[in-house]
């Protein structure tokens, strides 16, 4: 192939690696207590997975701008109700809080750091 094409291809793949890392970053602990939110039936929400959003418990695009390779969890509310959404990002039942934030591991972790 033409030298210029080779150069271009490498350029594109390094761009892809930069924005879509092959090894995603770890989620960080955003907060150590859940946030209660009123979900509206039929509405779609994007729960922050990476822990870097400033609009907890929802996504503000930080996963993308900080090139974490992670994506938010999209879910649709089946009914209108108040739920506790996880902010420690260690729940086994995302996006809902399952009490994991009370564990020693989460309590000892630093906010803004991975577990
Ligand atoms: S806030 Fe994460 S399990 Fe409760």
CSV table of N, CA and C and ligand atoms in Angstrom, one decimal:
chain,number,residue,atom,x,y,z
A,1,UNK,N,0.8,-1.2,0.0
A,1,UNK,CA,0.0,0.0,0.0
A,1,UNK,C,0.9,1.3,0.0
A,2,UNK,N,0.3,2.3,-0.4
A,2,UNK,CA,0.9,3.6,-0.5
A,2,UNK,C,1.3,4.0,0.9
A,3,UNK,N,2.5,4.6,1.1
A,3,UNK,CA,3.0,5.0,2.4
A,3,UNK,C,2.0,5.9,3.2
A,4,UNK,N,1.4,6.8,2.4
A,4,UNK,CA,0.5,7.7,3.0
A,4,UNK,C,-0.7,7.0,3.6
A,5,UNK,N,-1.2,6.0,2.9
A,5,UNK,CA,-2.3,5.2,3.5
A,5,UNK,C,-2.0,4.5,4.8
A,6,UNK,N,-0.8,4.0,4.8
A,6,UNK,CA,-0.3,3.3,6.1
A,6,UNK,C,-0.3,4.3,7.2
A,7,UNK,N,0.2,5.4,6.9
A,7,UNK,CA,0.3,6.5,7.9
A,7,UNK,C,-1.1,6.8,8.4
A,8,UNK,N,-2.0,7.0,7.5
A,8,UNK,CA,-3.3,7.4,7.8
A,8,UNK,C,-4.0,6.3,8.7
A,9,UNK,N,-3.8,5.1,8.3
A,9,UNK,CA,-4.5,4.0,9.1
A,9,UNK,C,-4.0,4.0,10.5
A,10,UNK,N,-2.7,4.2,10.7
A,10,UNK,CA,-2.2,4.2,12.1
A,10,UNK,C,-2.8,5.4,12.9
A,11,UNK,N,-2.9,6.5,12.2
A,11,UNK,CA,-3.5,7.6,12.8
A,11,UNK,C,-4.9,7.4,13.3
A,12,UNK,N,-5.7,6.7,12.4
A,12,UNK,CA,-7.1,6.4,12.8
A,12,UNK,C,-7.1,5.5,14.0
A,13,UNK,N,-6.3,4.4,13.9
A,13,UNK,CA,-6.4,3.5,15.0
A,13,UNK,C,-5.9,4.1,16.4
A,14,UNK,N,-4.9,5.0,16.3
A,14,UNK,CA,-4.5,5.6,17.6
A,14,UNK,C,-5.6,6.5,18.1
A,15,UNK,N,-6.3,7.1,17.2
A,15,UNK,CA,-7.5,8.0,17.5
A,15,UNK,C,-8.5,7.1,18.2
A,16,UNK,N,-8.8,5.9,17.6
A,16,UNK,CA,-9.8,5.0,18.2
A,16,UNK,C,-9.4,4.6,19.6
A,17,UNK,N,-8.1,4.2,19.7
A,17,UNK,CA,-7.6,3.7,21.0
A,17,UNK,C,-7.8,4.8,22.1
A,18,UNK,N,-7.6,6.0,21.6
A,18,UNK,CA,-7.6,7.2,22.6
A,18,UNK,C,-9.0,7.4,23.1
A,19,UNK,N,-10.0,7.3,22.2
A,19,UNK,CA,-11.4,7.6,22.6
A,19,UNK,C,-12.1,6.4,23.0
A,20,UNK,N,-11.8,5.2,22.5
A,20,UNK,CA,-12.5,4.0,22.9
A,20,UNK,C,-11.4,3.0,23.4
A,21,UNK,N,-10.9,3.2,24.6
A,21,UNK,CA,-9.8,2.3,25.1
A,21,UNK,C,-10.2,0.9,25.1
A,22,UNK,N,-9.3,0.0,24.8
A,22,UNK,CA,-9.6,-1.5,24.8
A,22,UNK,C,-9.8,-2.0,26.2
A,23,UNK,N,-9.1,-1.5,27.1
A,23,UNK,CA,-9.3,-1.9,28.5
A,23,UNK,C,-10.0,-0.7,29.2
A,24,UNK,N,-11.3,-0.9,29.5
A,24,UNK,CA,-12.0,0.2,30.2
A,24,UNK,C,-11.4,0.5,31.5
A,25,UNK,N,-11.6,1.8,31.9
A,25,UNK,CA,-11.1,2.2,33.2
A,25,UNK,C,-12.0,1.6,34.3
A,26,UNK,N,-11.6,1.7,35.5
A,26,UNK,CA,-12.4,1.1,36.6
A,26,UNK,C,-13.4,2.2,37.0
A,27,UNK,N,-14.6,1.8,37.5
A,27,UNK,CA,-15.5,2.7,38.0
A,27,UNK,C,-14.9,3.3,39.3
A,28,UNK,N,-15.3,4.5,39.6
A,28,UNK,CA,-14.8,5.1,40.9
A,28,UNK,C,-16.0,5.3,41.8
A,29,UNK,N,-15.8,5.4,43.1
A,29,UNK,CA,-16.8,5.6,44.1
A,29,UNK,C,-17.2,7.1,44.0
A,30,UNK,N,-18.5,7.3,43.6
A,30,UNK,CA,-18.9,8.7,43.4
A,30,UNK,C,-19.3,9.3,44.8
A,31,UNK,N,-20.1,8.5,45.5
A,31,UNK,CA,-20.6,8.8,46.8
A,31,UNK,C,-20.7,7.5,47.6
A,32,UNK,N,-21.0,7.6,48.9
A,32,UNK,CA,-21.1,6.4,49.7
A,32,UNK,C,-22.5,6.1,50.2
A,33,UNK,N,-23.5,6.9,49.7
A,33,UNK,CA,-24.9,6.7,50.1
A,33,UNK,C,-25.7,6.8,48.8
A,34,UNK,N,-26.8,6.0,48.7
A,34,UNK,CA,-27.6,6.1,47.5
A,34,UNK,C,-28.3,7.4,47.4
A,35,UNK,N,-28.8,7.7,46.2
A,35,UNK,CA,-29.6,8.9,46.0
A,35,UNK,C,-31.1,8.5,45.6
A,36,UNK,N,-32.0,9.1,46.4
A,36,UNK,CA,-33.4,8.7,46.1
A,36,UNK,C,-33.9,9.6,44.9
A,37,UNK,N,-34.5,9.0,43.9
A,37,UNK,CA,-35.0,9.7,42.8
A,37,UNK,C,-36.4,9.3,42.5
A,38,UNK,N,-37.2,10.2,41.9
A,38,UNK,CA,-38.6,9.8,41.5
A,38,UNK,C,-38.5,9.5,40.0
A,39,UNK,N,-38.7,8.2,39.8
A,39,UNK,CA,-38.7,7.8,38.4
A,39,UNK,C,-40.1,7.9,37.8
A,40,UNK,N,-40.2,8.2,36.6
A,40,UNK,CA,-41.5,8.4,35.9
A,40,UNK,C,-41.7,7.2,34.9
A,41,UNK,N,-42.8,6.5,35.0
A,41,UNK,CA,-43.1,5.4,34.2
A,41,UNK,C,-42.9,5.7,32.7
A,42,UNK,N,-42.2,4.9,32.0
A,42,UNK,CA,-42.0,5.0,30.6
A,42,UNK,C,-40.8,5.9,30.2
A,43,UNK,N,-40.3,6.6,31.2
A,43,UNK,CA,-39.1,7.5,30.9
A,43,UNK,C,-37.8,6.7,30.9
A,44,UNK,N,-36.9,7.0,30.1
A,44,UNK,CA,-35.6,6.4,30.0
A,44,UNK,C,-34.5,7.2,30.8
A,45,UNK,N,-33.7,6.5,31.6
A,45,UNK,CA,-32.7,7.2,32.3
A,45,UNK,C,-31.3,6.6,32.0
A,46,UNK,N,-30.3,7.3,32.3
A,46,UNK,CA,-28.9,6.8,32.0
A,46,UNK,C,-28.2,6.9,33.4
A,47,UNK,N,-28.0,5.8,34.0
A,47,UNK,CA,-27.4,5.7,35.3
A,47,UNK,C,-25.9,5.7,35.1
A,48,UNK,N,-25.2,6.6,35.8
A,48,UNK,CA,-23.7,6.7,35.7
A,48,UNK,C,-23.0,5.4,36.2
A,49,UNK,N,-22.2,4.8,35.3
A,49,UNK,CA,-21.5,3.6,35.6
A,49,UNK,C,-20.1,3.9,36.1
A,50,UNK,N,-19.5,4.9,35.4
A,50,UNK,CA,-18.1,5.2,35.7
A,50,UNK,C,-17.8,5.9,37.0
A,51,UNK,N,-18.8,6.6,37.6
A,51,UNK,CA,-18.7,7.2,38.9
A,51,UNK,C,-18.1,8.6,38.7
A,52,UNK,N,-17.9,9.1,37.5
A,52,UNK,CA,-17.2,10.4,37.3
A,52,UNK,C,-18.2,11.5,37.1
A,53,UNK,N,-19.5,11.2,36.9
A,53,UNK,CA,-20.5,12.2,36.6
A,53,UNK,C,-20.7,13.1,37.8
A,54,UNK,N,-20.9,14.4,37.5
A,54,UNK,CA,-21.2,15.4,38.5
A,54,UNK,C,-22.7,15.5,38.8
A,55,UNK,N,-23.4,14.7,38.0
A,55,UNK,CA,-24.9,14.7,38.2
A,55,UNK,C,-25.4,13.4,38.7
A,56,UNK,N,-24.7,12.9,39.7
A,56,UNK,CA,-25.1,11.6,40.3
A,56,UNK,C,-26.6,11.6,40.7
A,57,UNK,N,-27.2,10.4,40.5
A,57,UNK,CA,-26.7,9.2,40.0
A,57,UNK,C,-26.7,9.0,38.5
A,58,UNK,N,-27.0,10.1,37.8
A,58,UNK,CA,-27.1,10.0,36.3
A,58,UNK,C,-25.9,10.4,35.6
A,59,UNK,N,-25.8,10.1,34.3
A,59,UNK,CA,-24.7,10.3,33.5
A,59,UNK,C,-24.7,11.8,33.0
A,60,UNK,N,-23.5,12.4,33.0
A,60,UNK,CA,-23.3,13.7,32.5
A,60,UNK,C,-22.3,13.7,31.3
A,61,UNK,N,-22.0,12.6,30.8
A,61,UNK,CA,-21.0,12.5,29.7
A,61,UNK,C,-19.6,12.3,30.1
A,62,UNK,N,-19.3,12.4,31.4
A,62,UNK,CA,-17.9,12.3,31.8
A,62,UNK,C,-17.2,11.0,31.4
A,63,UNK,N,-17.9,9.9,31.3
A,63,UNK,CA,-17.3,8.6,30.9
A,63,UNK,C,-16.7,8.8,29.5
A,64,UNK,N,-17.3,9.6,28.7
A,64,UNK,CA,-16.8,9.8,27.3
A,64,UNK,C,-15.7,10.9,27.3
A,65,UNK,N,-15.9,12.0,27.9
A,65,UNK,CA,-14.9,13.1,27.9
A,65,UNK,C,-13.6,12.7,28.7
A,66,UNK,N,-13.7,11.8,29.6
A,66,UNK,CA,-12.5,11.4,30.3
A,66,UNK,C,-12.0,10.0,29.8
A,67,UNK,N,-12.6,9.6,28.6
A,67,UNK,CA,-12.1,8.5,27.9
A,67,UNK,C,-12.0,7.2,28.8
A,68,UNK,N,-13.0,6.9,29.5
A,68,UNK,CA,-13.0,5.8,30.4
A,68,UNK,C,-13.2,4.4,29.7
A,69,UNK,N,-13.8,4.5,28.5
A,69,UNK,CA,-14.2,3.2,27.8
A,69,UNK,C,-15.4,2.6,28.4
A,70,UNK,N,-16.0,3.2,29.4
A,70,UNK,CA,-17.2,2.7,30.0
A,70,UNK,C,-18.4,3.5,29.4
A,71,UNK,N,-19.6,2.9,29.7
A,71,UNK,CA,-20.8,3.5,29.2
A,71,UNK,C,-21.9,3.5,30.3
A,72,UNK,N,-22.8,4.5,30.3
A,72,UNK,CA,-23.8,4.5,31.3
A,72,UNK,C,-24.8,3.3,31.1
A,73,UNK,N,-25.6,3.0,32.1
A,73,UNK,CA,-26.6,2.0,32.0
A,73,UNK,C,-27.9,2.7,31.7
A,74,UNK,N,-28.5,2.3,30.5
A,74,UNK,CA,-29.8,2.9,30.2
A,74,UNK,C,-30.9,2.0,30.7
A,75,UNK,N,-31.8,2.6,31.3
A,75,UNK,CA,-33.0,1.8,31.7
A,75,UNK,C,-34.3,2.6,31.7
A,76,UNK,N,-35.3,1.8,31.5
A,76,UNK,CA,-36.7,2.5,31.4
A,76,UNK,C,-37.4,2.2,32.6
A,77,UNK,N,-38.0,3.2,33.2
A,77,UNK,CA,-38.8,3.0,34.4
A,77,UNK,C,-40.1,2.3,34.0
A,78,UNK,N,-40.4,1.2,34.7
A,78,UNK,CA,-41.7,0.5,34.4
A,78,UNK,C,-42.9,1.1,35.1
A,79,UNK,N,-42.6,1.8,36.2
A,79,UNK,CA,-43.7,2.4,37.0
A,79,UNK,C,-43.2,3.7,37.6
A,80,UNK,N,-44.1,4.6,37.9
A,80,UNK,CA,-43.7,5.8,38.6
A,80,UNK,C,-43.5,5.5,40.1
A,81,UNK,N,-42.3,5.7,40.6
A,81,UNK,CA,-42.0,5.4,42.0
A,81,UNK,C,-40.7,6.0,42.4
A,82,UNK,N,-40.5,6.1,43.7
A,82,UNK,CA,-39.2,6.6,44.2
A,82,UNK,C,-38.3,5.4,44.5
A,83,UNK,N,-37.1,5.5,44.0
A,83,UNK,CA,-36.1,4.4,44.2
A,83,UNK,C,-34.8,5.0,44.7
A,84,UNK,N,-34.0,4.1,45.3
A,84,UNK,CA,-32.7,4.5,45.7
A,84,UNK,C,-31.7,4.0,44.7
A,85,UNK,N,-31.0,4.9,44.0
A,85,UNK,CA,-30.1,4.5,43.0
A,85,UNK,C,-28.6,4.6,43.6
A,86,UNK,N,-27.9,3.6,43.2
A,86,UNK,CA,-26.5,3.4,43.7
A,86,UNK,C,-25.6,4.5,43.3
A,87,UNK,N,-24.7,5.0,44.1
A,87,UNK,CA,-23.7,6.0,43.8
A,87,UNK,C,-22.3,5.5,44.1
A,88,UNK,N,-22.2,4.4,44.8
A,88,UNK,CA,-20.9,3.8,45.1
A,88,UNK,C,-20.4,3.0,43.9
A,89,UNK,N,-21.3,2.7,43.0
A,89,UNK,CA,-21.0,1.9,41.8
A,89,UNK,C,-20.6,0.5,42.1
A,90,UNK,N,-20.8,0.0,43.3
A,90,UNK,CA,-20.4,-1.4,43.6
A,90,UNK,C,-21.6,-2.3,43.8
A,91,UNK,N,-22.8,-1.8,43.6
A,91,UNK,CA,-24.0,-2.6,43.7
A,91,UNK,C,-24.0,-3.8,42.8
A,92,UNK,N,-24.6,-4.9,43.3
A,92,UNK,CA,-24.7,-6.1,42.4
A,92,UNK,C,-26.1,-6.0,41.6
A,93,UNK,N,-26.8,-5.0,41.9
A,93,UNK,CA,-28.1,-4.8,41.3
A,93,UNK,C,-28.3,-3.5,40.6
A,94,UNK,N,-27.3,-3.1,39.7
A,94,UNK,CA,-27.4,-1.8,39.1
A,94,UNK,C,-28.7,-1.6,38.3
A,95,UNK,N,-29.3,-0.4,38.3
A,95,UNK,CA,-28.8,0.8,38.9
A,95,UNK,C,-29.2,1.0,40.4
A,96,UNK,N,-29.8,0.0,41.0
A,96,UNK,CA,-30.4,0.2,42.3
A,96,UNK,C,-29.4,-0.1,43.4
A,97,UNK,N,-29.5,0.6,44.5
A,97,UNK,CA,-28.7,0.4,45.7
A,97,UNK,C,-29.1,-1.0,46.3
A,98,UNK,N,-28.1,-1.8,46.6
A,98,UNK,CA,-28.4,-3.1,47.3
A,98,UNK,C,-27.7,-3.2,48.6
A,99,UNK,N,-27.3,-2.0,49.1
A,99,UNK,CA,-26.7,-2.0,50.4
A,99,UNK,C,-25.2,-2.2,50.5
A,100,UNK,N,-24.6,-2.5,49.3
A,100,UNK,CA,-23.1,-2.7,49.2
A,100,UNK,C,-22.3,-1.5,49.8
A,101,UNK,N,-22.9,-0.3,49.6
A,101,UNK,CA,-22.1,0.9,50.1
A,101,UNK,C,-21.8,0.8,51.6
A,102,UNK,N,-22.5,-0.1,52.3
A,102,UNK,CA,-22.3,-0.2,53.8
A,102,UNK,C,-21.1,-1.1,54.0
A,103,UNK,N,-20.6,-1.8,53.0
A,103,UNK,CA,-19.5,-2.7,53.2
A,103,UNK,C,-18.2,-2.0,53.6
A,104,UNK,N,-17.3,-2.7,54.3
A,104,UNK,CA,-16.1,-2.1,54.7
A,104,UNK,C,-15.3,-1.6,53.5
A,105,UNK,N,-15.3,-2.4,52.5
A,105,UNK,CA,-14.5,-2.0,51.3
A,105,UNK,C,-14.9,-0.7,50.7
A,106,UNK,N,-16.2,-0.4,50.6
A,106,UNK,CA,-16.7,0.9,50.1
A,106,UNK,C,-16.4,2.0,51.2
A,107,UNK,N,-16.7,1.7,52.4
A,107,UNK,CA,-16.6,2.7,53.4
A,107,UNK,C,-15.1,3.2,53.6
A,108,UNK,N,-14.2,2.2,53.3
A,108,UNK,CA,-12.8,2.6,53.4
A,108,UNK,C,-12.2,3.2,52.2
A,109,UNK,N,-12.9,3.1,51.1
A,109,UNK,CA,-12.5,3.7,49.8
A,109,UNK,C,-12.5,5.2,49.8
A,110,UNK,N,-11.7,5.8,49.0
A,110,UNK,CA,-11.7,7.2,48.9
A,110,UNK,C,-12.7,7.6,47.8
A,111,UNK,N,-13.5,8.6,48.0
A,111,UNK,CA,-14.4,9.1,47.0
A,111,UNK,C,-13.6,9.6,45.8
A,112,UNK,N,-14.0,9.2,44.6
A,112,UNK,CA,-13.3,9.5,43.4
A,112,UNK,C,-12.2,8.5,43.0
A,113,UNK,N,-12.1,7.4,43.8
A,113,UNK,CA,-11.1,6.4,43.5
A,113,UNK,C,-11.8,5.1,43.3
A,114,UNK,N,-11.2,4.2,42.6
A,114,UNK,CA,-11.8,2.9,42.3
A,114,UNK,C,-11.7,2.0,43.6
A,115,UNK,N,-12.5,1.0,43.7
A,115,UNK,CA,-12.4,0.1,44.9
A,115,UNK,C,-11.2,-0.8,44.8
B,1,LIG,S1,-25.0,3.3,47.0
B,1,LIG,FE1,-24.0,1.6,46.0
B,1,LIG,S2,-24.9,-0.1,46.9
B,1,LIG,FE2,-25.8,1.6,48.0
